[in-house]
Protein backbone atom coordinates (compact mmCIF):
# COMPACT_ATOMS: atom_id res chain seq x y z
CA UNK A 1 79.70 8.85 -44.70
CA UNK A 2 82.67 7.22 -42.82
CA UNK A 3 84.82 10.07 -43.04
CA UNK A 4 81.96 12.36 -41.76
CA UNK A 5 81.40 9.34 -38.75
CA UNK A 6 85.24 9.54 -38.01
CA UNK A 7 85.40 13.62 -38.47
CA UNK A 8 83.94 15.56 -34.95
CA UNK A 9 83.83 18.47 -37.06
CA UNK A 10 81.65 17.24 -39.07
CA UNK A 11 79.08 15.86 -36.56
CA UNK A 12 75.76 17.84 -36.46
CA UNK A 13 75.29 20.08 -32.98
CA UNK A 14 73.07 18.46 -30.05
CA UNK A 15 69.89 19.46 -30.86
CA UNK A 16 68.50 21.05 -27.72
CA UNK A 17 65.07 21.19 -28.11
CA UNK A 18 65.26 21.77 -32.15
CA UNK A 19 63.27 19.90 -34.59
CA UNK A 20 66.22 19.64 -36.83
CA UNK A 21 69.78 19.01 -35.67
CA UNK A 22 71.01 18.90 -39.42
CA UNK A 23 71.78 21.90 -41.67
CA UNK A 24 74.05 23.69 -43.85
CA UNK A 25 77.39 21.79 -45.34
CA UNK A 26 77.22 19.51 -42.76
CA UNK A 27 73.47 18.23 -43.58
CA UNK A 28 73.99 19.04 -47.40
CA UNK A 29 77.35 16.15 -47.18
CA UNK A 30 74.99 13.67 -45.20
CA UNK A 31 72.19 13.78 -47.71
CA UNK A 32 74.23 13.57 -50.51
CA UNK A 33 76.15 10.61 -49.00
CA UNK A 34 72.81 8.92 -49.04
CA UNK A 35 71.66 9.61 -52.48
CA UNK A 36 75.03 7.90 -53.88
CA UNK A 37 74.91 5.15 -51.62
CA UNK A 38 71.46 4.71 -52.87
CA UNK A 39 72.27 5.00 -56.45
CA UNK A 40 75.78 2.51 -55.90
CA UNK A 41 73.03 0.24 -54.44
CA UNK A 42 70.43 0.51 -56.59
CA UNK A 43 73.25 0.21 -59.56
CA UNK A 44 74.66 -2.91 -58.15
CA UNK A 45 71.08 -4.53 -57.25
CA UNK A 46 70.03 -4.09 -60.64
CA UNK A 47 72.90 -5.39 -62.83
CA UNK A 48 74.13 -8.40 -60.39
CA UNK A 49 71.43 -10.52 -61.15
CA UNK A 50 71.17 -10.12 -64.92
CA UNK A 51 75.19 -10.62 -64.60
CA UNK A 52 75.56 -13.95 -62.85
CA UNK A 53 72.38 -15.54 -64.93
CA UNK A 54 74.84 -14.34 -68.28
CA UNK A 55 77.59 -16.54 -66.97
CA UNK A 56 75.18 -19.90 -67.06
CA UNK A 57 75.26 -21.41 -70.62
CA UNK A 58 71.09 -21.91 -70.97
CA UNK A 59 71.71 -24.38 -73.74
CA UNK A 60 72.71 -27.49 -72.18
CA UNK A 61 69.96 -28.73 -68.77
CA UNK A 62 72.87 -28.42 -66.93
CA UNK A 63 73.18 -24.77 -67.42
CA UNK A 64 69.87 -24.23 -67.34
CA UNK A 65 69.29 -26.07 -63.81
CA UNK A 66 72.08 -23.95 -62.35
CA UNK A 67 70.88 -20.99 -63.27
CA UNK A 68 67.90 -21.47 -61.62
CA UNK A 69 69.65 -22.39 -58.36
CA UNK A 70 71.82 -19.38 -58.61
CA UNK A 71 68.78 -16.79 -57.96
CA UNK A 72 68.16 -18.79 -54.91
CA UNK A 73 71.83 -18.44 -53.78
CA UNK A 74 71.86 -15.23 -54.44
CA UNK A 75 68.80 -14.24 -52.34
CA UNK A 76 70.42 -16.08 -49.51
CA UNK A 77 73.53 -14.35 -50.00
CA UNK A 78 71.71 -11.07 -49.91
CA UNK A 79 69.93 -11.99 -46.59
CA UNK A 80 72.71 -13.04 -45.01
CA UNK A 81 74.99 -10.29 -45.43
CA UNK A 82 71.75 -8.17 -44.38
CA UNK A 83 71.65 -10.23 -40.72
CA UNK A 84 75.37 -9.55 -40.58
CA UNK A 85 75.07 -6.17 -40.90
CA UNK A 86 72.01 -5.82 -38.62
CA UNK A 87 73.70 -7.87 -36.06
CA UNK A 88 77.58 -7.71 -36.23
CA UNK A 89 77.59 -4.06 -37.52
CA UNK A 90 75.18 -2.53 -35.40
CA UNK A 91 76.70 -4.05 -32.42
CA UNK A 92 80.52 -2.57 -33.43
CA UNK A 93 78.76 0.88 -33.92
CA UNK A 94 76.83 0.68 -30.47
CA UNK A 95 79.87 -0.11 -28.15
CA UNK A 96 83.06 0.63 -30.10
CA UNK A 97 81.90 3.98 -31.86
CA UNK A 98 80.10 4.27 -35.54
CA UNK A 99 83.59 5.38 -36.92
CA UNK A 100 84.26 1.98 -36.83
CA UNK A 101 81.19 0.59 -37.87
CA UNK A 102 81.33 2.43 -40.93
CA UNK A 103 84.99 1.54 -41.82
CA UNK A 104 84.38 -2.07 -41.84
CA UNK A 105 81.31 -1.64 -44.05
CA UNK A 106 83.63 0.43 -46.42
CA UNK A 107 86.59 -2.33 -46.00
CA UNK A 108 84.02 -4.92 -47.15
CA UNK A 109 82.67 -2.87 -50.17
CA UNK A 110 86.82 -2.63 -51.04
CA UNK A 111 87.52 -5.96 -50.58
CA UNK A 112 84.49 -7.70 -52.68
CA UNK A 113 84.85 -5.12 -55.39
CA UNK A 114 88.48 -6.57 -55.26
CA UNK A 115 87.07 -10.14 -55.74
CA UNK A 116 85.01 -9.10 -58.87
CA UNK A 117 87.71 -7.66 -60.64
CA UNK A 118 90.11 -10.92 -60.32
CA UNK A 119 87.28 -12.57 -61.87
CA UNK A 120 87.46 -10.35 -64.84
CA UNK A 121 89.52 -12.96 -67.16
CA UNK A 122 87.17 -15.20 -66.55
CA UNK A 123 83.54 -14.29 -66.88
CA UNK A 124 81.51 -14.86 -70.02
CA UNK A 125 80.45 -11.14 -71.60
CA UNK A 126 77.64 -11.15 -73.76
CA UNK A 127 77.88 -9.05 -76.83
CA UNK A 128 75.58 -6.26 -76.43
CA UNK A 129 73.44 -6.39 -79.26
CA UNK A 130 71.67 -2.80 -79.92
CA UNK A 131 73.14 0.99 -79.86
CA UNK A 132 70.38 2.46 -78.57
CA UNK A 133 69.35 2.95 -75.02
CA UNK A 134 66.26 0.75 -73.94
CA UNK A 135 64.50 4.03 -72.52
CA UNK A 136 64.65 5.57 -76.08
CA UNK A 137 63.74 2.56 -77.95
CA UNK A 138 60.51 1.97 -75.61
CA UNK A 139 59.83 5.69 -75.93
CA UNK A 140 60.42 5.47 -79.37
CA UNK A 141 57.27 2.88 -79.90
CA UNK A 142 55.17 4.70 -77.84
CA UNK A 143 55.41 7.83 -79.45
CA UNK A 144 55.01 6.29 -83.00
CA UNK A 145 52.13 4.21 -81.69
CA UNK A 146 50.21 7.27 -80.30
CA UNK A 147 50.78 9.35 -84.00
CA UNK A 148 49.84 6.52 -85.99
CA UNK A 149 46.17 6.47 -83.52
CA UNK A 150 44.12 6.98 -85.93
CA UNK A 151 45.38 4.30 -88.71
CA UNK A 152 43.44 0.97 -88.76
CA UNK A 153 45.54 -1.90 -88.13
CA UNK A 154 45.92 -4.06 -91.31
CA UNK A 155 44.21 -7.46 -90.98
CA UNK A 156 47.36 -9.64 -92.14
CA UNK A 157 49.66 -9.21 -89.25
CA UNK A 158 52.66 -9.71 -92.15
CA UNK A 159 51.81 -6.41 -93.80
CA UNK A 160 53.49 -4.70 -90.28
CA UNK A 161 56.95 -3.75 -91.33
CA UNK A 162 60.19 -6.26 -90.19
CA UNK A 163 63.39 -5.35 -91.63
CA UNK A 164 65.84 -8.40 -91.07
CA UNK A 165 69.21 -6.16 -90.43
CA UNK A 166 67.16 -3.84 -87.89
CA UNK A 167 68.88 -4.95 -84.48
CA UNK A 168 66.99 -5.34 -81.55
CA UNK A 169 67.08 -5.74 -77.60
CA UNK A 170 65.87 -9.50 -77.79
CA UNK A 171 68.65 -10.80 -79.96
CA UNK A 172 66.07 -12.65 -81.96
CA UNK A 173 62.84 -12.04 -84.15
CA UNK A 174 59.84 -12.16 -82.13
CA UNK A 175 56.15 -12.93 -83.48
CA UNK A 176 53.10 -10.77 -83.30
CA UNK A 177 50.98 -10.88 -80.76
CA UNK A 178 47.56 -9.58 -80.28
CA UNK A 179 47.51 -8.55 -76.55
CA UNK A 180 48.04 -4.73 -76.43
CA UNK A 181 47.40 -4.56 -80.17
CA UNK A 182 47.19 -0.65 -80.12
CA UNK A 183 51.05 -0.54 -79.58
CA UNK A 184 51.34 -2.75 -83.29
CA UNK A 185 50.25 0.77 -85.08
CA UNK A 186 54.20 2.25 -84.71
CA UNK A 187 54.96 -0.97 -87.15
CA UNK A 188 52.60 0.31 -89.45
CA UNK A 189 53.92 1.61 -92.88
CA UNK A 190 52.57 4.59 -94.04
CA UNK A 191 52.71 6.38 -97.56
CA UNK A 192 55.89 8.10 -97.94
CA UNK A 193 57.38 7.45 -94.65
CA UNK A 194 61.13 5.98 -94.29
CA UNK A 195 61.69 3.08 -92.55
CA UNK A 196 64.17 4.78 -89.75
CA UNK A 197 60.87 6.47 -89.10
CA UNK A 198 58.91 3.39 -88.26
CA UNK A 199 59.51 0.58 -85.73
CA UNK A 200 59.72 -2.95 -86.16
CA UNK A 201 57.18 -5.87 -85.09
CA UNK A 202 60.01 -6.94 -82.31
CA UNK A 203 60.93 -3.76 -81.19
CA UNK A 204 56.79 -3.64 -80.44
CA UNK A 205 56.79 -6.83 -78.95
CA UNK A 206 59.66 -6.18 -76.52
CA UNK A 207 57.46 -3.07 -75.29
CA UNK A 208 54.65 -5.12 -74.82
CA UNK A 209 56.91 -7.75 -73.03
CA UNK A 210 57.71 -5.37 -70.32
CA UNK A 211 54.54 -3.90 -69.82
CA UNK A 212 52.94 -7.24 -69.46
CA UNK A 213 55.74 -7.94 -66.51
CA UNK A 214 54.72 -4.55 -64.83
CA UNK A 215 51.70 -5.67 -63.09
CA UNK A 216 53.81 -8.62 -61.65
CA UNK A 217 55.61 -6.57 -59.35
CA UNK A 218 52.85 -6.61 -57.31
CA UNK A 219 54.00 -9.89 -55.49
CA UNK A 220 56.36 -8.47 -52.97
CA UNK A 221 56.75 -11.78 -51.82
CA UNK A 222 58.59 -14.34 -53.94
CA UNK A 223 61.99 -12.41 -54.96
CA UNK A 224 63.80 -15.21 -56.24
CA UNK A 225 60.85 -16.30 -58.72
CA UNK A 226 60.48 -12.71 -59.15
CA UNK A 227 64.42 -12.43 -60.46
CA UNK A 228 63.95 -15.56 -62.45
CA UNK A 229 60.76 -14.56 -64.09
CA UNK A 230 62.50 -10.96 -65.22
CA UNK A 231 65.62 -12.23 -66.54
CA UNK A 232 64.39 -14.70 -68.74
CA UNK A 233 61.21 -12.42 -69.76
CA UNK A 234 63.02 -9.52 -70.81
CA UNK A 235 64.86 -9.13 -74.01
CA UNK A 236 68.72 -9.53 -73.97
CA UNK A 237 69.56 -6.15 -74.13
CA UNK A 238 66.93 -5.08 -70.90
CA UNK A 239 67.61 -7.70 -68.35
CA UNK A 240 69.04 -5.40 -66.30
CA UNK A 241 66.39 -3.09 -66.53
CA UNK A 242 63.91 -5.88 -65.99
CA UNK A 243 65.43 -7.42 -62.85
CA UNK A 244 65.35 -4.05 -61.15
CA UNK A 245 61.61 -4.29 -61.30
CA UNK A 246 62.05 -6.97 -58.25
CA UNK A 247 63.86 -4.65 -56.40
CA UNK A 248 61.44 -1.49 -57.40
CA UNK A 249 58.32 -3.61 -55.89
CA UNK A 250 60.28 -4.09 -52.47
CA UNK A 251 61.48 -0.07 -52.65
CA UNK A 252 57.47 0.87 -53.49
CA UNK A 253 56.19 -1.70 -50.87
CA UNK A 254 58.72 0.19 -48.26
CA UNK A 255 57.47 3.96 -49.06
CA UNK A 256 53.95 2.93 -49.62
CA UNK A 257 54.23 1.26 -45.84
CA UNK A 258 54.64 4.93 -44.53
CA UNK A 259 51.57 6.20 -46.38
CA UNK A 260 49.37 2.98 -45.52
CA UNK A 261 50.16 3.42 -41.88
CA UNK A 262 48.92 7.65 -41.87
CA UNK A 263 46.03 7.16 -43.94
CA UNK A 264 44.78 4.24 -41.86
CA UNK A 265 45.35 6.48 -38.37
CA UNK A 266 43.77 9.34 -40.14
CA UNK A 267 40.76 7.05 -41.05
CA UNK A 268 40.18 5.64 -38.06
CA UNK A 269 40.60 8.46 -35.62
CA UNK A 270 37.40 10.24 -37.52
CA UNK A 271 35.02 6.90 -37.43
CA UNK A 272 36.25 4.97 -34.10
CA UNK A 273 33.60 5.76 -31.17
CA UNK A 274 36.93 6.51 -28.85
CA UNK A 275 38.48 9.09 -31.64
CA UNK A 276 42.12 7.47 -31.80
CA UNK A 277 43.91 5.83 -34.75
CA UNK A 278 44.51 1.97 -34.36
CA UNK A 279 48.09 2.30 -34.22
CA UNK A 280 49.07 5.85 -32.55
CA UNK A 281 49.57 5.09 -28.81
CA UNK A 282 53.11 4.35 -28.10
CA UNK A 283 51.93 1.49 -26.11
CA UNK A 284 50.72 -1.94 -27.68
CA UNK A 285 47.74 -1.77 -25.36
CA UNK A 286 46.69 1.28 -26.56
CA UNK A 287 46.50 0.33 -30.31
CA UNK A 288 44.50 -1.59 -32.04
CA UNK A 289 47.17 -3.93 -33.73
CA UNK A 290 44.34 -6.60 -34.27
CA UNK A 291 42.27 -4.70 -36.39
CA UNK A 292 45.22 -3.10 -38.19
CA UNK A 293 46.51 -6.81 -39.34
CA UNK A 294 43.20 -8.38 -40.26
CA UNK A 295 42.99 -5.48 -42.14
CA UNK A 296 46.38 -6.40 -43.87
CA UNK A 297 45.27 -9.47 -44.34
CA UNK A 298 42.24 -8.42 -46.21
CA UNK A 299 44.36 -6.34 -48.25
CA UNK A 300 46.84 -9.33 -48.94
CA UNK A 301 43.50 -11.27 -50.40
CA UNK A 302 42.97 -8.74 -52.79
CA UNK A 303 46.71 -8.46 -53.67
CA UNK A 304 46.37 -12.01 -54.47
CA UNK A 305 43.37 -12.35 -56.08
CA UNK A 306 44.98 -9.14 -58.57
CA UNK A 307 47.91 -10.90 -58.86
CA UNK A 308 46.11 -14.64 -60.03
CA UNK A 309 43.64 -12.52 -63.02
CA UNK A 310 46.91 -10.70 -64.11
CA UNK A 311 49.12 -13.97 -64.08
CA UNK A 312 46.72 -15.89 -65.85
CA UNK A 313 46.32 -13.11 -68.87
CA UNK A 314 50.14 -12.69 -69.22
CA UNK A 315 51.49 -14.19 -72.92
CA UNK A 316 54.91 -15.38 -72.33
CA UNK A 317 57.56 -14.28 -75.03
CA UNK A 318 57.53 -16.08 -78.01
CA UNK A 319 60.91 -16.23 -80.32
CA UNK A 320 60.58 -16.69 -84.06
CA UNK A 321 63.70 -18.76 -84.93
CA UNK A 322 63.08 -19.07 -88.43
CA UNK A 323 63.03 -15.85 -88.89
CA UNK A 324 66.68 -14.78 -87.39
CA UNK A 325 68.93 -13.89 -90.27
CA UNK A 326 72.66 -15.14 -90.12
CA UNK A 327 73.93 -11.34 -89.57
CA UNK A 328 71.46 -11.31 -86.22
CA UNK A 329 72.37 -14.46 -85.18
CA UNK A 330 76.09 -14.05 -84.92
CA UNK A 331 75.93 -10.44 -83.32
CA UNK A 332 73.33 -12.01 -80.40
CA UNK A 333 74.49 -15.15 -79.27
CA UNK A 334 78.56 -14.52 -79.93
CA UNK A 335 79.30 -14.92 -76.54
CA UNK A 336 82.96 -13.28 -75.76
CA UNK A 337 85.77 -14.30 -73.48
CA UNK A 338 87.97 -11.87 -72.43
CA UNK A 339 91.57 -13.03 -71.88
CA UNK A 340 93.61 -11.70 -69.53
CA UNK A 341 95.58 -9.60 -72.45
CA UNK A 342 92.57 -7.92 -73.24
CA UNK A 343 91.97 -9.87 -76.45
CA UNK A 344 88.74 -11.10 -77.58
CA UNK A 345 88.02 -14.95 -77.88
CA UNK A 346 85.10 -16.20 -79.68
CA UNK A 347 83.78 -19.23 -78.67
CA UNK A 348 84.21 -22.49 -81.06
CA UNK A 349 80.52 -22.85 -81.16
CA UNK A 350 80.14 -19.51 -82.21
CA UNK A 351 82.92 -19.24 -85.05
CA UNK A 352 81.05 -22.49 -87.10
């Protein structure tokens, strides 16, 4: 995108009366400049947070406190860097060209990359703790769950199958729960079958555990407890998957915005007595902005009211710590230090 900013050749023609002034190479090198900066974004917006909370050590209230505060410093961090490219950038592009609006945004991308590799030596790296990808091991559960539909649940929860060496996403064994109890039939052991065929109670449970933080995503508002709430939700091995949920509820609320906006003027220009959306005159005085926000706010009630019954049915994750086996509990909490040689370091606490 800065290249094609500093390049003339490479600028689309004046329009001149044309509903679209982009096409061919030129429009096909624009668009895909967008859809990788949206996926380096939407990479870096995802994994960050999940990242930083790994470097807190949760075990000691100092840790824990920290971590906390570091969600809100990173939300401030995020908002400021927004203002100073809405204000500082913006204003470089408008009077000294976008060429150079662009090349500082690239300059600043270089240079805090550059920071986050000097850190390298020094950052704590959590030992990933399953093979598999979380997309396969969720659709793994589901798809065992929906063949075993017609098998009645057994009535002692401890006849599910649990195999002890079977590595999971959590880094810990977690206990049954009833909520969503249709999903417990891919634990279920049937005659003959082998038990790389069947799933285990906490690979169910850490399905369940996301799709009891799904509905949550419908409080656009609170980011930081949103972040928070994800990260120390979701199993080890899916925090970064989790903590993009925040950022898919703001992405959603942004597209959905669009849509709310025609269907409302498409509503209201077939039932208001004057035959005119509330909010299609380029003038404020010829829209009805007043009608358009109390309905908002209406619709903000019944976000909240959603958002209080789904809260108050959600089961938090619950870890079964007598259950962990030895071999589990070294391969999820060794927490590795990488020296600057590239060596390995366990920590002490770790290696007793």
């Amino acid at each position: 995108m800065s290249l094609q900013a500093h390049n003339t050749s490479l600028h689309p023609n004046p329009c001149g009366g044309k509903k679209s002034c982009m096409g061919g190479m030129i429009g096909v090198l624009f668009y895909t400049s967008l859809a990788l900066l949206a996926l380096g974004c939407g990479g870096v917006r995802g994994a960050l947070p999940a990242f930083g909370a790994d470097q807190f050590d949760t075990s000691t209230p100092k840790g824990l406190k920290t971590q906390g505060s570091y969600f809100n410093w990173l939300l401030l961090s995020t908002t400021v860097g927004a203002a100073v490219g809405v204000i500082g950038f913006v204003w470089v592009g408008t009077n000294h060209g976008w060429w150079w609006c662009f090349l500082l945004a690239t300059a600043g991308c270089v240079f805090g990359f550059s920071v986050f590799l000097l850190g390298n030596p020094f950052y704590r790296i959590q030992v990933p703790v399953p093979k598999d990808s979380p997309y396969l091991s969720i659709g793994r559960v589901i798809a065992l769950a929906i063949r075993n539909r017609k098998v009645k649940l057994p009535e002692n929860s401890e006849e599910l199958y649990e195999n002890d060496t079977n590595k999971s996403f959590t880094g810990k064994k977690l206990t049954r729960t009833k909520q969503f109890s249709w999903l417990d039939k891919a634990a279920i052991v049937p005659n003959g079958s082998k038990p790389s065929e069947i799933c285990t109670v906490t690979q169910v449970e850490e399905v369940k555990i996301l799709i009891r933080m799904l509905p949550i995503i419908l409080n656009m508002f609170s980011l930081v407890g949103l972040l928070e709430f994800f990260y120390k939700e979701a199993p080890i091995g899916m925090r970064s998957l989790a903590t993009s949920f925040a950022w898919i509820s703001m992405s959603l609320g942004y597209f959905l915005s669009s849509v709310l906006v025609d269907s409302v003027n498409s509503v209201t220009r077939r039932v208001s007595p004057s035959k005119k959306g509330w909010i299609t005159g380029l003038l404020l005085d010829d829209n009805n902005l007043n009608l358009f926000y109390w309905f908002l706010a209406v619709l903000s009630l019944i976000n909240f009211a959603i958002y209080l019954l789904l809260a108050s049915m959600y089961q938090y994750k619950k870890e079964d710590d007598g259950l962990l086996t030895t071999e589990m509990a070294s391969t999820a909490t060794s927490i590795a230090t990488v020296s600057a040689s590239g060596n390995v370091e366990l920590n002490e606490d770790v290696k007793g």
